[in-house]
């Protein structure tokens, strides 16, 4: 069975930069607190006329250009997002139209901050079975419209952006996505959620007044769970391929919090230098984070043929997982 290989990557971040100093003017916080507790210095915020699919298309065009693939050649588009332009149709359908990818079927995957990894895994299954030959995977998220800008516990963490990958099958035994391992624990839904605005509590004066349409989080619980889950699933993914942590050349991880990543890498006995970091500049871009990080590392020339790349992501659900790729 053919494996999926990433033949192009791209990313996009909106122009507007919101620094920790800017946030000091909005909520009761300090640059020192945010930097120390999260590692984040600034994040990007989408322009008022910019929606998630606009960012997704920008990232996609860059990935397609690198891959040398025309939109008409695409047979599948999967977008990881929980902040689509509108409840329906999917963000992926809007992206398909904007790109002119007429042959591609397109759908969204909702796995919050694990959305990039979930979308990659779903697309990989279509490639492995031979059903499609060219797939576009995107993680795109516009959380600046979903956080409560009066809640210092959450608004300092997130940023907007999009990342994309173009996948093609490879028969090369040595290369490609070796395996991915996804998990969900829906009993933890309430530690990270947007409780209102869906069908349980549809839009009402109460929802708006209590800001139930914005992100609610128990940060300490998320933190504790994330460290254990990411370390365990990465061990699982490496073991499934007969690899040890010391075999890993690069870690491409969802960028939630520097302290989470430090703790995970410590558990894996891997030096932090192996992990590409960009949360200082972008904060947590949710589903966009992993593909944006991969694109940065790729464009910096860091990924060499044969390198073992360990990917990991975690988000609301809770959803999480790890994958191993030989570049
Ligand atoms: N500025 C100043 N003080 C703050 C801020 C802020 N922005 N936010 C919270 N505080 C206060 C709290 O109110 C609390 O005050 P209190 O002791 O008087 O009640 C104090 O700081 C300490 O709060 P803690 O929650 O204990 O701080 P902690 O060290 O756990 O850091 C944080 C909080 C950064 C949210 C951390 O728990 C975290 O990163 N959790 C993971 C959450 C995450 O990454 N979510 C992203 C989405 S999920 C994902 O991507 C995996």
CSV table of N, CA and C and ligand atoms in Angstrom, one decimal, residues 27-30 33-34 37-38 113-114 143 151-158 192 215 217-224 226 230 254-260 284 286 313-316 318-319, ligand 1:
chain,number,residue,atom,x,y,z
A,27,UNK,N,-6.8,43.8,29.2
A,27,UNK,CA,-7.2,43.0,30.4
A,27,UNK,C,-6.1,43.2,31.4
A,28,UNK,N,-6.4,42.7,32.7
A,28,UNK,CA,-5.5,42.9,33.8
A,28,UNK,C,-4.4,41.8,33.7
A,29,UNK,N,-3.4,42.1,32.9
A,29,UNK,CA,-2.3,41.1,32.7
A,29,UNK,C,-1.0,41.9,32.5
A,30,UNK,N,0.1,41.2,32.4
A,30,UNK,CA,1.4,41.8,32.1
A,30,UNK,C,2.1,41.0,31.1
A,33,UNK,N,3.9,38.1,32.9
A,33,UNK,CA,3.0,37.0,33.2
A,33,UNK,C,2.8,36.1,32.0
A,34,UNK,N,2.4,36.7,30.9
A,34,UNK,CA,2.1,35.9,29.7
A,34,UNK,C,3.4,35.2,29.2
A,37,UNK,N,4.4,32.3,31.8
A,37,UNK,CA,3.5,31.2,31.9
A,37,UNK,C,3.2,30.5,30.5
A,38,UNK,N,3.5,31.2,29.4
A,38,UNK,CA,3.1,30.5,28.1
A,38,UNK,C,4.2,30.5,27.1
A,113,UNK,N,-7.8,22.0,18.4
A,113,UNK,CA,-6.4,22.2,18.2
A,113,UNK,C,-5.7,21.0,17.6
A,114,UNK,N,-6.4,19.8,17.7
A,114,UNK,CA,-5.8,18.6,17.1
A,114,UNK,C,-6.3,18.5,15.6
A,143,UNK,N,-9.5,32.3,15.9
A,143,UNK,CA,-10.0,32.3,17.3
A,143,UNK,C,-10.2,33.7,17.8
A,151,UNK,N,-11.7,38.2,29.1
A,151,UNK,CA,-11.2,37.0,30.0
A,151,UNK,C,-9.7,36.8,29.8
A,152,UNK,N,-9.0,37.3,30.8
A,152,UNK,CA,-7.5,37.2,30.7
A,152,UNK,C,-7.0,35.7,30.7
A,153,UNK,N,-7.8,34.8,31.2
A,153,UNK,CA,-7.4,33.4,31.2
A,153,UNK,C,-7.3,32.8,29.9
A,154,UNK,N,-8.0,33.3,28.9
A,154,UNK,CA,-8.0,32.7,27.6
A,154,UNK,C,-7.5,33.7,26.4
A,155,UNK,N,-7.9,34.9,26.5
A,155,UNK,CA,-7.7,35.8,25.3
A,155,UNK,C,-6.2,36.0,25.0
A,156,UNK,N,-5.3,35.8,26.0
A,156,UNK,CA,-3.9,36.0,25.8
A,156,UNK,C,-3.2,34.8,25.0
A,157,UNK,N,-4.0,33.7,24.9
A,157,UNK,CA,-3.3,32.5,24.4
A,157,UNK,C,-3.4,32.3,22.9
A,158,UNK,N,-4.4,32.8,22.3
A,158,UNK,CA,-4.7,32.4,20.9
A,158,UNK,C,-4.3,33.5,19.8
A,192,UNK,N,-12.7,22.4,28.1
A,192,UNK,CA,-12.3,23.3,27.0
A,192,UNK,C,-13.5,23.3,26.0
A,215,UNK,N,-14.9,31.0,24.1
A,215,UNK,CA,-14.2,29.9,24.6
A,215,UNK,C,-14.1,29.9,26.1
A,217,UNK,N,-12.4,27.7,29.4
A,217,UNK,CA,-11.3,26.7,29.6
A,217,UNK,C,-10.9,26.6,31.1
A,218,UNK,N,-10.7,25.4,31.5
A,218,UNK,CA,-10.0,25.1,32.8
A,218,UNK,C,-8.6,24.9,32.5
A,219,UNK,N,-7.8,25.9,32.5
A,219,UNK,CA,-6.4,25.9,32.0
A,219,UNK,C,-5.5,24.8,32.7
A,220,UNK,N,-5.7,24.7,34.1
A,220,UNK,CA,-4.9,23.8,34.8
A,220,UNK,C,-5.1,22.3,34.4
A,221,UNK,N,-6.4,22.0,34.3
A,221,UNK,CA,-6.8,20.6,33.8
A,221,UNK,C,-6.3,20.3,32.4
A,222,UNK,N,-6.5,21.3,31.5
A,222,UNK,CA,-6.0,21.1,30.2
A,222,UNK,C,-4.5,20.9,30.2
A,223,UNK,N,-3.8,21.7,30.9
A,223,UNK,CA,-2.3,21.6,31.0
A,223,UNK,C,-1.9,20.2,31.4
A,224,UNK,N,-2.5,19.7,32.6
A,224,UNK,CA,-2.1,18.4,33.1
A,224,UNK,C,-2.4,17.3,32.1
A,226,UNK,N,-2.8,17.5,28.9
A,226,UNK,CA,-2.0,17.6,27.6
A,226,UNK,C,-0.6,17.0,27.8
A,230,UNK,N,0.1,13.8,25.4
A,230,UNK,CA,1.1,14.0,24.2
A,230,UNK,C,2.3,13.1,24.4
A,254,UNK,N,1.9,20.8,18.1
A,254,UNK,CA,0.9,21.9,18.3
A,254,UNK,C,1.5,22.9,19.3
A,255,UNK,N,1.4,24.2,19.0
A,255,UNK,CA,2.0,25.2,19.9
A,255,UNK,C,1.0,25.8,20.8
A,256,UNK,N,0.8,25.1,22.0
A,256,UNK,CA,-0.2,25.6,22.9
A,256,UNK,C,0.5,26.5,24.0
A,257,UNK,N,1.5,25.9,24.5
A,257,UNK,CA,2.2,26.6,25.7
A,257,UNK,C,3.6,26.0,25.7
A,258,UNK,N,4.6,26.9,25.9
A,258,UNK,CA,6.0,26.4,25.9
A,258,UNK,C,6.2,25.5,27.1
A,259,UNK,N,5.5,25.7,28.2
A,259,UNK,CA,5.7,24.9,29.4
A,259,UNK,C,5.2,23.5,29.1
A,260,UNK,N,4.1,23.4,28.4
A,260,UNK,CA,3.5,22.1,28.0
A,260,UNK,C,4.6,21.3,27.2
A,284,UNK,N,-1.2,30.4,20.2
A,284,UNK,CA,-1.8,29.1,19.9
A,284,UNK,C,-2.8,29.3,18.7
A,286,UNK,N,-4.4,27.0,17.2
A,286,UNK,CA,-5.4,25.8,17.2
A,286,UNK,C,-5.0,24.9,16.0
A,313,UNK,N,-0.3,16.6,18.6
A,313,UNK,CA,-1.3,17.7,18.8
A,313,UNK,C,-2.4,17.3,19.8
A,314,UNK,N,-3.0,18.3,20.4
A,314,UNK,CA,-4.1,18.1,21.4
A,314,UNK,C,-5.0,19.3,21.4
A,315,UNK,N,-6.3,19.0,21.5
A,315,UNK,CA,-7.3,20.0,21.6
A,315,UNK,C,-8.5,19.7,22.3
A,316,UNK,N,-9.5,20.5,22.2
A,316,UNK,CA,-10.8,20.3,22.8
A,316,UNK,C,-11.4,19.0,22.4
A,318,UNK,N,-11.7,16.0,24.8
A,318,UNK,CA,-10.3,16.2,24.3
A,318,UNK,C,-10.0,15.3,23.2
A,319,UNK,N,-9.3,15.9,22.2
A,319,UNK,CA,-8.8,15.1,21.1
A,319,UNK,C,-7.3,15.2,21.1
B,1,LIG,N1,-2.5,37.6,33.3
B,1,LIG,C1,-2.3,37.6,34.7
B,1,LIG,N2,-2.8,36.7,35.5
B,1,LIG,C2,-3.5,35.7,35.0
B,1,LIG,C3,-3.8,35.6,33.6
B,1,LIG,C4,-3.2,36.6,32.8
B,1,LIG,N3,-3.4,36.6,31.4
B,1,LIG,N4,-4.5,34.5,33.4
B,1,LIG,C5,-4.7,33.9,34.6
B,1,LIG,N5,-4.1,34.6,35.5
B,1,LIG,C6,-4.1,34.4,37.0
B,1,LIG,C7,-5.2,33.5,37.4
B,1,LIG,O1,-6.4,34.2,37.6
B,1,LIG,C8,-4.7,33.0,38.7
B,1,LIG,O2,-4.9,33.9,39.7
B,1,LIG,P1,-5.4,33.5,41.2
B,1,LIG,O3,-4.3,32.6,41.7
B,1,LIG,O4,-5.6,34.8,41.9
B,1,LIG,O5,-6.7,32.7,40.9
B,1,LIG,C9,-3.2,32.9,38.5
B,1,LIG,O6,-2.9,33.7,37.3
B,1,LIG,C10,-2.6,31.5,38.3
B,1,LIG,O7,-3.5,30.9,37.4
B,1,LIG,P2,-3.2,29.4,36.9
B,1,LIG,O8,-4.3,28.9,36.1
B,1,LIG,O9,-2.7,28.6,38.0
B,1,LIG,O10,-1.9,29.7,36.0
B,1,LIG,P3,-1.1,28.6,35.2
B,1,LIG,O11,0.3,28.6,35.6
B,1,LIG,O12,-1.8,27.3,35.2
B,1,LIG,O13,-1.2,29.2,33.7
B,1,LIG,C11,-2.4,28.8,31.7
B,1,LIG,C12,-2.4,29.4,33.1
B,1,LIG,C13,-1.3,29.6,30.9
B,1,LIG,C14,-3.7,29.0,31.1
B,1,LIG,C15,-2.0,27.3,31.8
B,1,LIG,O14,-2.8,26.7,32.7
B,1,LIG,C16,-2.1,26.7,30.5
B,1,LIG,O15,-1.4,27.0,29.5
B,1,LIG,N6,-3.0,25.7,30.3
B,1,LIG,C17,-3.1,25.0,29.1
B,1,LIG,C18,-4.2,25.7,28.4
B,1,LIG,C19,-4.0,25.7,26.9
B,1,LIG,O16,-2.9,25.6,26.4
B,1,LIG,N7,-5.1,25.9,26.2
B,1,LIG,C20,-5.0,26.1,24.8
B,1,LIG,C21,-6.1,25.4,24.2
B,1,LIG,S1,-6.0,23.7,24.4
B,1,LIG,C22,-4.7,23.2,23.6
B,1,LIG,O17,-4.3,23.9,22.7
B,1,LIG,C23,-4.1,22.1,24.1
